Coordinates of C-alpha atoms in Angstrom, one line a residue:
Chain A
M273 CA 22.4 -17.7 -17.2
K274 CA 24.2 -19.5 -19.9
Q275 CA 27.0 -17.0 -20.0
A276 CA 27.7 -17.5 -16.3
L277 CA 27.6 -21.2 -16.8
T278 CA 30.3 -21.3 -19.5
G279 CA 32.2 -18.6 -17.9
K280 CA 32.7 -20.6 -14.8
L281 CA 33.6 -23.8 -16.6
S282 CA 35.9 -22.5 -19.2
G283 CA 38.8 -21.4 -17.0
V284 CA 39.6 -24.7 -15.3
A285 CA 39.9 -28.1 -16.9
V286 CA 37.2 -30.0 -15.1
R287 CA 36.6 -33.7 -15.2
P288 CA 33.3 -34.9 -16.8
A289 CA 31.9 -36.0 -13.4
M290 CA 32.5 -32.6 -11.9
R291 CA 31.0 -31.0 -15.0
R292 CA 27.9 -32.9 -14.5
T293 CA 27.4 -32.0 -10.9
S294 CA 28.1 -28.4 -11.8
L295 CA 25.6 -28.5 -14.6
R296 CA 23.1 -30.1 -12.2
K297 CA 23.7 -27.3 -9.8
H298 CA 23.1 -24.6 -12.4
L299 CA 19.9 -26.4 -13.5
I300 CA 18.7 -26.5 -9.9
Y301 CA 19.5 -22.8 -9.6
F302 CA 17.6 -22.1 -12.8
A303 CA 14.6 -24.1 -11.6
F304 CA 14.4 -22.1 -8.4
V305 CA 15.0 -18.6 -9.7
S306 CA 13.4 -18.7 -13.1
P307 CA 9.7 -18.6 -12.1
A308 CA 10.2 -15.4 -10.2
L309 CA 12.4 -14.0 -12.8
L310 CA 10.1 -14.8 -15.6
L311 CA 7.0 -13.2 -13.9
F312 CA 9.1 -10.2 -12.9
T313 CA 10.2 -9.7 -16.4
L314 CA 6.8 -10.2 -18.0
I315 CA 4.9 -7.9 -15.5
I316 CA 7.4 -5.3 -14.5
V317 CA 10.5 -5.1 -16.7
L318 CA 8.7 -5.4 -20.1
P319 CA 6.0 -2.8 -19.4
F320 CA 8.6 -0.5 -17.8
F321 CA 10.7 -0.4 -20.9
R322 CA 7.7 -0.2 -23.1
A323 CA 6.7 2.8 -21.1
I324 CA 10.0 4.5 -21.8
L325 CA 9.6 3.7 -25.5
F326 CA 6.0 5.0 -25.5
S327 CA 7.2 8.3 -24.0
F328 CA 9.1 8.9 -27.3
Q329 CA 6.2 7.9 -29.5
D330 CA 2.9 9.3 -30.6
W331 CA -0.1 7.1 -30.4
D332 CA -3.8 7.2 -29.4
G333 CA -3.9 3.6 -28.3
I334 CA -6.2 2.6 -31.1
S335 CA -4.7 3.3 -34.6
S336 CA -2.4 0.6 -36.0
H337 CA 0.4 3.0 -36.8
I338 CA 2.6 4.3 -34.0
E339 CA 4.6 7.4 -34.9
W340 CA 8.0 8.4 -33.5
A341 CA 7.9 11.6 -31.6
G342 CA 11.4 12.0 -30.2
W343 CA 11.5 14.5 -27.3
D344 CA 8.2 16.2 -28.3
N345 CA 6.2 14.6 -25.5
Y346 CA 8.7 15.9 -23.0
R347 CA 8.7 19.3 -24.4
T348 CA 4.9 19.4 -24.4
L349 CA 4.9 18.6 -20.6
F350 CA 6.7 21.9 -19.8
H351 CA 3.8 23.8 -21.3
D352 CA 1.1 21.5 -20.2
K353 CA -0.8 23.6 -17.6
A354 CA -2.8 20.7 -16.3
F355 CA 0.4 18.7 -15.7
L356 CA 2.1 21.5 -13.9
K357 CA -1.0 22.2 -11.8
S358 CA -1.2 18.5 -10.9
F359 CA 2.5 18.4 -10.1
L360 CA 2.2 21.3 -7.7
F361 CA -0.8 19.8 -6.1
T362 CA 1.0 16.5 -5.6
L363 CA 4.0 18.3 -4.1
K364 CA 1.8 20.3 -1.7
Y365 CA -0.2 17.2 -0.8
V366 CA 3.0 15.2 -0.1
A367 CA 4.7 18.0 1.9
V368 CA 1.6 18.8 4.1
G369 CA 0.6 15.2 4.4
T370 CA 4.0 13.8 5.3
I371 CA 4.4 16.3 8.1
L372 CA 1.0 16.0 9.6
V373 CA 0.8 12.2 9.3
N374 CA 4.2 11.8 11.0
I375 CA 3.4 14.3 13.8
T376 CA 0.1 12.6 14.5
G377 CA 1.6 9.1 14.2
F378 CA 4.4 10.0 16.6
F379 CA 2.1 11.7 19.0
L380 CA -0.2 8.7 19.2
A381 CA 2.8 6.4 19.7
F382 CA 4.3 8.6 22.3
A383 CA 1.0 8.8 24.3
L384 CA 0.5 5.0 24.1
N385 CA 4.0 4.4 25.2
F386 CA 3.0 5.5 28.7
A387 CA 1.6 2.7 30.9
L388 CA -2.1 3.4 30.0
K389 CA -4.7 0.8 31.0
S390 CA -6.5 0.8 27.7
K391 CA -3.4 1.0 25.5
N392 CA -3.8 -2.2 23.6
M393 CA -7.4 -1.4 22.8
L394 CA -6.5 2.2 21.8
R395 CA -3.7 0.9 19.5
T396 CA -6.3 -1.4 17.8
V397 CA -8.8 1.5 17.3
Y398 CA -6.1 3.9 15.8
F399 CA -4.7 1.3 13.5
M400 CA -8.0 0.0 12.3
P401 CA -8.6 2.4 9.4
H402 CA -5.4 1.2 7.8
V403 CA -6.7 -2.3 7.1
I404 CA -9.6 -0.9 5.1
G405 CA -8.8 -0.3 1.4
P406 CA -8.3 3.4 0.4
L407 CA -11.1 3.3 -2.2
I408 CA -13.6 2.3 0.5
I409 CA -12.1 4.9 2.9
G410 CA -12.6 7.5 0.2
F411 CA -16.2 6.6 -0.2
I412 CA -16.8 6.5 3.6
W413 CA -15.4 10.0 3.9
Q414 CA -17.4 11.2 0.8
F415 CA -20.4 10.4 2.9
I416 CA -19.0 12.2 6.0
F417 CA -18.2 15.3 4.0
T418 CA -21.4 15.5 1.9
Q419 CA -24.1 14.1 4.2
V420 CA -22.8 14.2 7.8
F421 CA -21.2 17.7 7.8
P422 CA -24.5 19.5 6.9
N423 CA -26.1 17.7 9.7
L424 CA -23.3 18.8 12.1
A425 CA -23.8 22.4 10.8
D426 CA -27.4 22.2 11.9
L427 CA -26.5 20.7 15.2
T428 CA -23.6 22.9 16.2
G429 CA -24.1 26.0 14.1
W430 CA -20.4 26.0 13.3
G431 CA -19.6 27.7 10.0
I432 CA -16.8 25.2 9.3
F433 CA -19.4 22.4 8.8
E434 CA -21.5 24.5 6.4
K435 CA -19.0 24.6 3.7
S436 CA -19.2 22.0 1.0
W437 CA -15.8 20.5 1.6
L438 CA -15.5 18.6 -1.6
A439 CA -16.7 21.4 -3.9
L440 CA -14.4 24.2 -2.8
P441 CA -10.7 23.9 -4.0
N442 CA -9.1 24.9 -0.7
Y443 CA -11.4 22.8 1.4
A444 CA -11.1 19.8 -0.9
F445 CA -7.3 19.9 -0.4
W446 CA -7.8 19.8 3.3
A447 CA -10.5 17.1 3.1
L448 CA -7.8 14.9 1.4
I449 CA -5.3 15.7 4.1
I450 CA -7.8 14.9 6.9
V451 CA -8.6 11.6 5.4
N452 CA -4.9 10.9 4.7
V453 CA -4.1 11.5 8.4
W454 CA -7.0 9.4 9.5
Y455 CA -6.0 6.6 7.3
T456 CA -2.2 6.6 7.8
A457 CA -1.4 7.9 11.3
G458 CA -2.2 4.6 13.0
Y459 CA 0.1 2.8 10.6
L460 CA 3.1 5.0 11.4
M461 CA 2.1 4.9 15.0
V462 CA 2.7 1.1 15.0
I463 CA 6.2 1.7 13.7
Y464 CA 7.0 4.5 16.1
I465 CA 5.7 2.4 19.1
A466 CA 8.2 -0.4 18.1
A467 CA 10.9 2.2 18.0
L468 CA 10.0 3.9 21.3
Q469 CA 9.9 0.5 23.1
G470 CA 13.6 0.2 22.1
V471 CA 14.5 3.4 24.0
S472 CA 16.0 2.5 27.3
P473 CA 14.0 3.9 30.3
D474 CA 17.2 3.9 32.4
L475 CA 18.9 6.3 30.0
L476 CA 15.9 8.7 30.3
E477 CA 15.9 8.3 34.1
A478 CA 19.6 9.2 34.2
A479 CA 19.0 12.3 32.1
E480 CA 16.1 13.2 34.4
I481 CA 18.4 12.9 37.5
D482 CA 20.9 15.1 35.6
G483 CA 18.3 17.8 35.3
A484 CA 16.8 17.4 31.8
N485 CA 13.2 18.3 31.7
S486 CA 10.7 16.2 29.8
W487 CA 10.8 18.5 26.7
Q488 CA 14.6 18.3 26.6
R489 CA 14.5 14.5 27.0
L490 CA 12.1 14.2 24.1
W491 CA 13.9 16.6 21.8
F492 CA 17.5 15.6 22.5
M493 CA 17.3 12.0 23.5
V494 CA 14.1 10.2 22.3
L495 CA 13.9 11.8 18.8
P496 CA 17.6 11.1 17.9
L497 CA 17.2 7.5 19.2
V498 CA 14.1 6.8 17.1
R499 CA 15.6 8.3 14.0
P500 CA 15.7 5.1 12.0
A501 CA 12.0 4.9 12.5
I502 CA 11.6 8.5 11.4
T503 CA 13.5 7.7 8.3
I504 CA 11.2 4.8 7.5
C505 CA 8.0 6.7 8.3
L506 CA 9.1 9.7 6.2
F507 CA 9.9 7.4 3.4
L508 CA 6.5 5.6 3.6
A509 CA 4.6 8.9 3.9
I510 CA 6.4 10.4 1.0
T511 CA 6.1 7.5 -1.4
N512 CA 2.5 6.8 -0.4
G513 CA 1.7 10.5 -0.7
F514 CA 3.2 10.7 -4.2
K515 CA 1.3 7.6 -5.3
V516 CA -2.1 8.6 -4.0
F517 CA -4.7 7.4 -6.3
D518 CA -7.6 5.5 -4.8
L519 CA -8.3 8.1 -2.1
N520 CA -8.2 10.9 -4.7
F521 CA -10.3 8.9 -7.1
A522 CA -13.0 8.1 -4.5
L523 CA -13.1 11.4 -2.7
T524 CA -12.8 14.2 -5.2
K525 CA -12.0 12.7 -8.6
G526 CA -9.5 15.5 -9.0
G527 CA -12.2 18.2 -8.6
P528 CA -13.3 20.8 -8.2
F529 CA -11.9 22.1 -11.4
G530 CA -8.8 19.8 -11.4
S531 CA -7.6 21.5 -8.2
T532 CA -7.0 18.1 -6.5
E533 CA -5.8 16.0 -9.3
S534 CA -2.8 14.0 -8.2
L535 CA -0.2 12.9 -10.8
A536 CA -1.2 9.3 -10.5
L537 CA -4.9 10.2 -11.2
Q538 CA -4.0 12.5 -14.1
I539 CA -1.9 9.8 -15.7
Y540 CA -4.9 7.4 -15.4
Q541 CA -7.3 10.1 -16.8
D542 CA -5.1 10.9 -19.7
A543 CA -4.6 7.3 -20.6
F544 CA -8.1 5.9 -20.2
S545 CA -10.5 8.9 -20.5
S546 CA -8.8 10.9 -23.3
N547 CA -6.7 8.0 -25.0
Q548 CA -3.5 10.0 -24.8
Y549 CA -1.5 6.9 -24.3
T550 CA 1.9 8.3 -25.2
L551 CA 1.5 11.6 -23.4
A552 CA 0.4 9.8 -20.3
S553 CA 3.4 7.4 -20.6
T554 CA 5.6 10.5 -20.7
K555 CA 4.0 11.8 -17.6
A556 CA 4.4 8.4 -16.0
I557 CA 8.2 8.3 -16.8
V558 CA 8.7 11.9 -15.3
F559 CA 6.6 10.8 -12.3
F560 CA 8.9 7.7 -11.8
V561 CA 12.1 9.9 -12.1
V562 CA 10.8 12.5 -9.6
L563 CA 9.7 9.8 -7.1
A564 CA 12.9 7.8 -7.4
S565 CA 15.1 10.8 -7.0
I566 CA 13.2 12.3 -4.0
T567 CA 13.1 8.9 -2.1
L568 CA 16.8 8.2 -2.8
I569 CA 17.9 11.6 -1.6
Q570 CA 15.6 11.4 1.5
V571 CA 16.9 7.9 2.5
F572 CA 20.5 8.9 1.7
V573 CA 20.3 12.2 3.8
M574 CA 18.6 10.6 6.7
K575 CA 20.8 7.5 6.8
R576 CA 23.8 9.7 7.2
K577 CA 22.4 11.4 10.3
E578 CA 21.3 8.2 12.1
V579 CA 23.1 7.6 15.4
E580 CA 24.1 4.1 16.6
M581 CA 23.4 3.2 20.2
Chain B
M72 CA 11.7 1.6 36.7
K73 CA 8.1 0.9 37.2
E74 CA 5.9 3.7 36.1
R75 CA 3.1 4.7 38.5
Y76 CA -0.4 5.3 37.4
N77 CA -1.1 8.8 38.5
S78 CA -3.6 11.5 37.7
G79 CA -1.6 12.7 34.8
K80 CA -1.9 9.3 33.1
F81 CA -5.6 9.2 33.9
L82 CA -6.1 12.4 32.1
L83 CA -4.1 11.2 29.2
E84 CA -6.1 8.1 29.1
I85 CA -9.4 10.0 28.9
A86 CA -8.0 12.3 26.2
M87 CA -6.8 9.4 24.1
A88 CA -10.1 7.5 24.5
A89 CA -12.0 10.6 23.4
L90 CA -9.7 10.7 20.3
A91 CA -10.4 7.1 19.7
V92 CA -14.2 7.7 19.7
L93 CA -13.6 10.4 17.1
F94 CA -11.4 8.0 15.1
L95 CA -14.3 5.4 15.1
A96 CA -17.1 8.0 14.4
P97 CA -17.0 7.6 10.5
L98 CA -17.2 3.8 10.7
Y99 CA -20.0 4.1 13.2
L100 CA -21.9 6.6 11.2
V101 CA -21.6 4.4 8.0
F102 CA -22.8 1.4 10.0
I103 CA -25.9 2.9 11.6
N104 CA -26.9 4.7 8.4
A105 CA -26.7 1.4 6.5
F106 CA -29.9 0.3 8.3
K107 CA -32.0 3.4 7.4
R108 CA -34.4 4.2 4.6
Y109 CA -33.3 6.7 2.0
D110 CA -35.3 9.6 3.5
E111 CA -34.1 8.7 7.0
V112 CA -30.4 9.1 5.8
L113 CA -31.1 12.4 4.3
S114 CA -33.1 13.8 7.3
S115 CA -30.5 13.1 9.9
T116 CA -27.3 11.0 9.8
A117 CA -26.6 11.2 13.5
S118 CA -29.8 9.6 14.8
L119 CA -30.2 5.9 15.3
P120 CA -32.3 4.1 12.6
E121 CA -36.1 3.6 13.4
S122 CA -35.5 -0.1 13.3
F123 CA -32.5 -2.2 12.4
R124 CA -34.0 -3.7 9.3
L125 CA -31.8 -5.6 6.9
S126 CA -33.5 -4.7 3.6
N127 CA -30.7 -2.5 2.3
F128 CA -28.2 -5.4 2.9
V129 CA -30.5 -7.9 1.1
T130 CA -30.9 -5.5 -1.9
V131 CA -27.2 -4.8 -2.1
W132 CA -26.4 -8.5 -1.7
Q133 CA -28.5 -9.3 -4.8
Q134 CA -27.6 -6.2 -6.9
I135 CA -23.8 -6.5 -6.7
H136 CA -23.9 -10.4 -6.5
F137 CA -22.0 -10.2 -3.2
P138 CA -21.3 -13.9 -2.9
T139 CA -19.6 -13.9 -6.3
A140 CA -17.6 -10.7 -5.6
F141 CA -16.5 -12.2 -2.3
Q142 CA -15.5 -15.4 -3.8
N143 CA -13.6 -13.6 -6.6
S144 CA -11.7 -11.5 -4.0
L145 CA -11.0 -14.6 -2.0
T146 CA -9.8 -16.6 -4.9
I147 CA -7.5 -13.9 -6.3
T148 CA -6.1 -13.0 -2.9
V149 CA -5.4 -16.6 -1.7
I150 CA -4.0 -17.9 -5.0
S151 CA -1.9 -14.8 -5.6
V152 CA -0.4 -14.8 -2.1
L153 CA 0.4 -18.6 -2.1
G154 CA 2.0 -18.2 -5.5
I155 CA 4.1 -15.2 -4.4
L156 CA 5.2 -17.0 -1.3
L157 CA 6.3 -20.1 -3.2
V158 CA 8.0 -18.4 -6.1
S159 CA 9.8 -15.7 -4.0
S160 CA 11.0 -18.0 -1.3
A161 CA 12.4 -20.5 -3.8
A162 CA 14.2 -17.7 -5.7
A163 CA 15.5 -16.0 -2.5
Y164 CA 16.8 -19.4 -1.3
Q165 CA 19.0 -20.0 -4.3
I166 CA 20.0 -16.3 -4.6
V167 CA 21.2 -16.3 -0.9
R168 CA 22.9 -19.7 -1.0
R169 CA 24.5 -19.4 -4.3
P170 CA 26.1 -15.9 -4.2
G171 CA 27.8 -14.6 -7.3
K172 CA 27.5 -12.0 -9.9
L173 CA 24.3 -13.4 -11.4
S174 CA 22.6 -13.6 -8.0
N175 CA 23.6 -10.1 -7.2
I176 CA 22.4 -8.7 -10.5
I177 CA 19.0 -10.4 -10.2
F178 CA 18.6 -9.3 -6.6
L179 CA 19.5 -5.7 -7.2
T180 CA 17.4 -5.4 -10.3
I181 CA 14.4 -6.7 -8.5
L182 CA 15.1 -4.5 -5.5
A183 CA 15.4 -1.4 -7.6
S184 CA 12.1 -2.0 -9.3
M185 CA 10.4 -1.3 -6.1
V186 CA 10.6 2.4 -6.6
I187 CA 8.6 2.2 -9.9
P188 CA 5.1 3.4 -9.3
F189 CA 2.3 1.3 -10.7
Q190 CA 1.1 4.2 -13.0
T191 CA 4.4 4.0 -14.8
M192 CA 3.8 0.4 -15.9
M193 CA 0.0 0.5 -16.1
I194 CA -0.4 1.6 -19.8
P195 CA 2.0 -0.8 -21.4
L196 CA 1.0 -3.5 -18.9
L197 CA -2.4 -3.5 -20.5
Q198 CA -0.8 -4.0 -23.9
V199 CA 1.4 -6.8 -22.6
A200 CA -1.7 -8.3 -20.9
K201 CA -3.6 -8.2 -24.1
D202 CA -0.8 -9.9 -26.0
F203 CA -0.6 -12.7 -23.5
H204 CA -4.4 -13.0 -23.0
L205 CA -4.4 -12.0 -19.4
I206 CA -7.4 -9.6 -19.7
N207 CA -10.8 -10.3 -18.4
S208 CA -9.9 -13.3 -16.4
L209 CA -9.1 -14.2 -12.8
Y210 CA -6.0 -16.2 -13.7
G211 CA -4.7 -13.3 -15.7
I212 CA -4.9 -10.9 -12.7
I213 CA -3.4 -13.5 -10.5
I214 CA -0.4 -13.7 -12.8
M215 CA -0.1 -9.9 -12.6
Y216 CA -0.3 -9.9 -8.8
L217 CA 2.5 -12.6 -8.8
G218 CA 4.7 -10.2 -10.8
F219 CA 4.0 -7.2 -8.7
G220 CA 4.2 -9.1 -5.4
I221 CA 7.6 -10.7 -6.0
P222 CA 9.9 -7.7 -5.3
L223 CA 8.9 -7.0 -1.7
A224 CA 8.5 -10.8 -0.9
L225 CA 11.9 -11.7 -2.4
F226 CA 13.5 -8.8 -0.5
L227 CA 12.0 -9.8 2.8
Y228 CA 12.8 -13.5 2.3
H229 CA 16.4 -12.6 1.2
G230 CA 17.1 -10.7 4.4
F231 CA 15.6 -13.5 6.6
I232 CA 17.3 -16.4 4.8
K233 CA 20.7 -14.6 5.2
G234 CA 20.2 -14.8 9.0
I235 CA 19.6 -18.6 9.0
P236 CA 22.8 -20.6 9.7
I237 CA 23.6 -22.8 6.7
E238 CA 24.7 -25.8 8.9
L239 CA 21.2 -27.3 9.1
E240 CA 20.9 -27.4 5.3
E241 CA 24.4 -28.9 5.0
A242 CA 23.5 -31.6 7.6
A243 CA 20.4 -32.5 5.6
T244 CA 22.4 -32.7 2.4
I245 CA 24.9 -35.0 4.0
D246 CA 22.0 -37.2 5.2
G247 CA 21.0 -37.5 1.5
C248 CA 18.5 -34.8 1.1
N249 CA 18.5 -33.1 -2.3
T250 CA 18.1 -29.4 -2.9
F251 CA 14.3 -29.7 -3.3
G252 CA 14.1 -31.7 -0.2
V253 CA 16.2 -29.1 1.8
Y254 CA 14.0 -26.3 0.5
F255 CA 10.7 -28.0 1.3
R256 CA 11.6 -29.8 4.5
I257 CA 14.2 -27.7 6.1
L258 CA 14.0 -24.2 4.9
L259 CA 10.2 -23.6 4.4
P260 CA 9.4 -24.5 8.0
L261 CA 12.1 -22.2 9.3
L262 CA 10.7 -19.3 7.1
A263 CA 7.3 -19.4 8.9
P264 CA 7.6 -16.1 10.7
I265 CA 8.6 -14.1 7.7
T266 CA 6.1 -16.0 5.6
T267 CA 3.4 -14.9 8.0
T268 CA 4.5 -11.2 7.6
I269 CA 4.6 -11.4 3.8
A270 CA 1.3 -13.2 3.6
I271 CA -0.4 -10.5 5.7
L272 CA 1.2 -7.6 3.9
H273 CA 0.3 -9.0 0.5
S274 CA -3.2 -10.2 1.4
L275 CA -4.2 -6.8 2.6
W276 CA -2.8 -5.1 -0.5
I277 CA -4.4 -7.5 -3.0
W278 CA -7.8 -7.7 -1.2
N279 CA -8.0 -3.9 -1.1
D280 CA -6.5 -3.1 -4.4
F281 CA -8.8 -1.3 -6.9
L282 CA -7.0 0.2 -9.9
L283 CA -5.5 -3.1 -11.3
P284 CA -8.8 -5.0 -11.2
Y285 CA -10.6 -2.0 -12.4
I286 CA -8.6 -1.8 -15.7
V287 CA -8.1 -5.5 -16.3
L288 CA -11.2 -7.3 -15.0
G289 CA -14.0 -6.4 -17.4
Q290 CA -17.0 -8.6 -16.9
K291 CA -19.3 -8.4 -14.0
S292 CA -18.8 -12.0 -13.1
N293 CA -15.2 -11.3 -12.4
Q294 CA -15.7 -8.3 -10.0
T295 CA -14.0 -8.1 -6.7
I296 CA -15.4 -6.4 -3.6
P297 CA -13.9 -2.9 -4.2
L298 CA -15.2 -3.0 -7.8
A299 CA -18.6 -4.1 -6.7
S300 CA -18.8 -1.3 -4.2
Y301 CA -17.8 1.2 -6.8
V302 CA -21.2 0.6 -8.5
Y303 CA -22.9 2.8 -6.0
F304 CA -20.6 5.7 -6.6
G305 CA -20.9 6.1 -10.3
E306 CA -22.3 9.1 -12.2
Y307 CA -25.9 9.0 -11.3
M308 CA -25.5 7.8 -7.7
N309 CA -27.7 9.1 -5.0
E310 CA -28.9 6.0 -3.2
W311 CA -26.9 6.6 0.0
H312 CA -28.8 4.0 1.9
L313 CA -27.6 1.3 -0.5
A314 CA -24.2 2.7 -0.9
L315 CA -23.7 2.6 2.9
A316 CA -24.9 -1.0 3.1
A317 CA -22.4 -1.9 0.4
L318 CA -19.6 -0.1 2.3
T319 CA -20.5 -1.9 5.5
M320 CA -20.4 -5.2 3.7
A321 CA -17.0 -4.3 2.2
V322 CA -15.6 -3.2 5.6
I323 CA -16.8 -6.1 7.7
P324 CA -14.6 -8.9 6.2
V325 CA -11.3 -6.9 6.6
I326 CA -12.2 -5.6 10.1
A327 CA -13.0 -9.2 11.1
F328 CA -9.8 -10.4 9.6
F329 CA -7.9 -7.6 11.4
L330 CA -9.5 -8.4 14.8
L331 CA -8.8 -12.1 14.5
M332 CA -5.2 -11.7 13.2
Q333 CA -4.4 -8.5 15.0
K334 CA -1.2 -9.6 16.7
Y335 CA 0.3 -11.0 13.5
I336 CA -0.9 -8.0 11.4
I337 CA 0.8 -5.5 13.7
Q338 CA 3.9 -7.6 13.9
G339 CA 4.0 -8.0 10.2
I340 CA 3.4 -4.3 9.5
T341 CA 6.3 -3.4 11.8
A342 CA 8.6 -6.0 10.3
G343 CA 7.7 -5.2 6.7
A344 CA 8.2 -1.5 7.3
V345 CA 11.5 -1.8 9.1
K346 CA 13.0 -3.9 6.4
G347 CA 11.2 -2.3 3.5

């Protein structure tokens, strides 16, 4: 701030009166911007840089002496089986989740874009799960999987309900995906509806007259036209998928046998259950780098392909 | 082109309604089982309760000190959101209206920070919070929410203010209004639509947030609703009848808020997503 101030003043010879008004303007700028800047620095910048520092240190969070570790923590990660397992799980969860959540969300929006009589009510219902917190959602579904499913097995005799969904690794993965779809599809639906409403019906009608069937209209016209919404929804699904914590924590706690432990959950467990502060910080930094790269690449690639109408 | 309501649409309507019932089933099941006795829940989750007695809710109300938890959640959410709105709009105002290198750097840094996941800052944040005595207190967590809430709010305000013509502010200045006057009397009223959006996005996030309160709010008297519900899902939890009553009590306030504010919430979510 000070540098900018003197930098602006030094070049020109300013009269004292002008200097006063300029100083006043800088003070006003400072008064407006500094609260946000101060809080941002204290809560985000400072911890972020300290996390980077931690990742090069060795500390259990308790002892008064913090040792320097260099790149040791990073080297450890490559051989850390739990970390690699969690990394793979998270990637799989993000990939499967992103696809299913977007397909479901788009399908719901597409169906509700027809002139249905109950479409406002339906939109309300599909969106509703998203206002409930993910922790509560996780607990609700824990009840469904552990208590309601056995009842459904008795009622229907279907084998699929007889499995204990949260205790078998493969099923636990799909349990998380189901809940993710239930929780997120309505949210993306709202965004897709807004985009679909921007597609001109005249254009589609013209294509229909020219002989394009409904499948061709969807694939070659509607989808390219709602591409910005697809970019956003993919972005949201990917970032939210990577950051999954509450759902994971409430539903499976990473189990069975660590098969569904997301990166976010593992970082939490390392830091607060096993006091490996610096190793957890290293994982957290790697997590950040991966997430930032993937989202930047995704947005960059998708932005280039968007068409302007 | 006016779309006709034909048999195809009718079938679609039926299918979508059936899907909606499926969507609501988990909430319905939680709700009806919250009225049952423990053994009733275990014997069948699909049946209606023998009678709609409120004893589970009374027990939970007392056990988790629901009024306290509700009040804590409300205090944290309302004060944090008001703070975020004020601090971010003020900063965005000057950053947009006084462009330059400094404004650019501040804006881009804050924008870039949005890709940092919470877990990356979580461990050192706890250290910073201890140094600044922000642990175990409502005001401490409010300060943290202010910090975490600023980037998105500032970004949305920034985009909105850029679209407001400056003439109005200039006219007010000529009429003798100072910068603070322009901000409070001219700009803030104009910002109402985006303020609603930001308020809604942040309220839902803070109200529902679990991990931050879980690691920084120690004492029982500070608990928020998600923390209080967590009590029933600890190690030796098996009291489903009480757990379900707690979940119902946690869900009702947000659903009520959603149904009341539906129009704004859906607008806000769309606006927030499109710009975020």
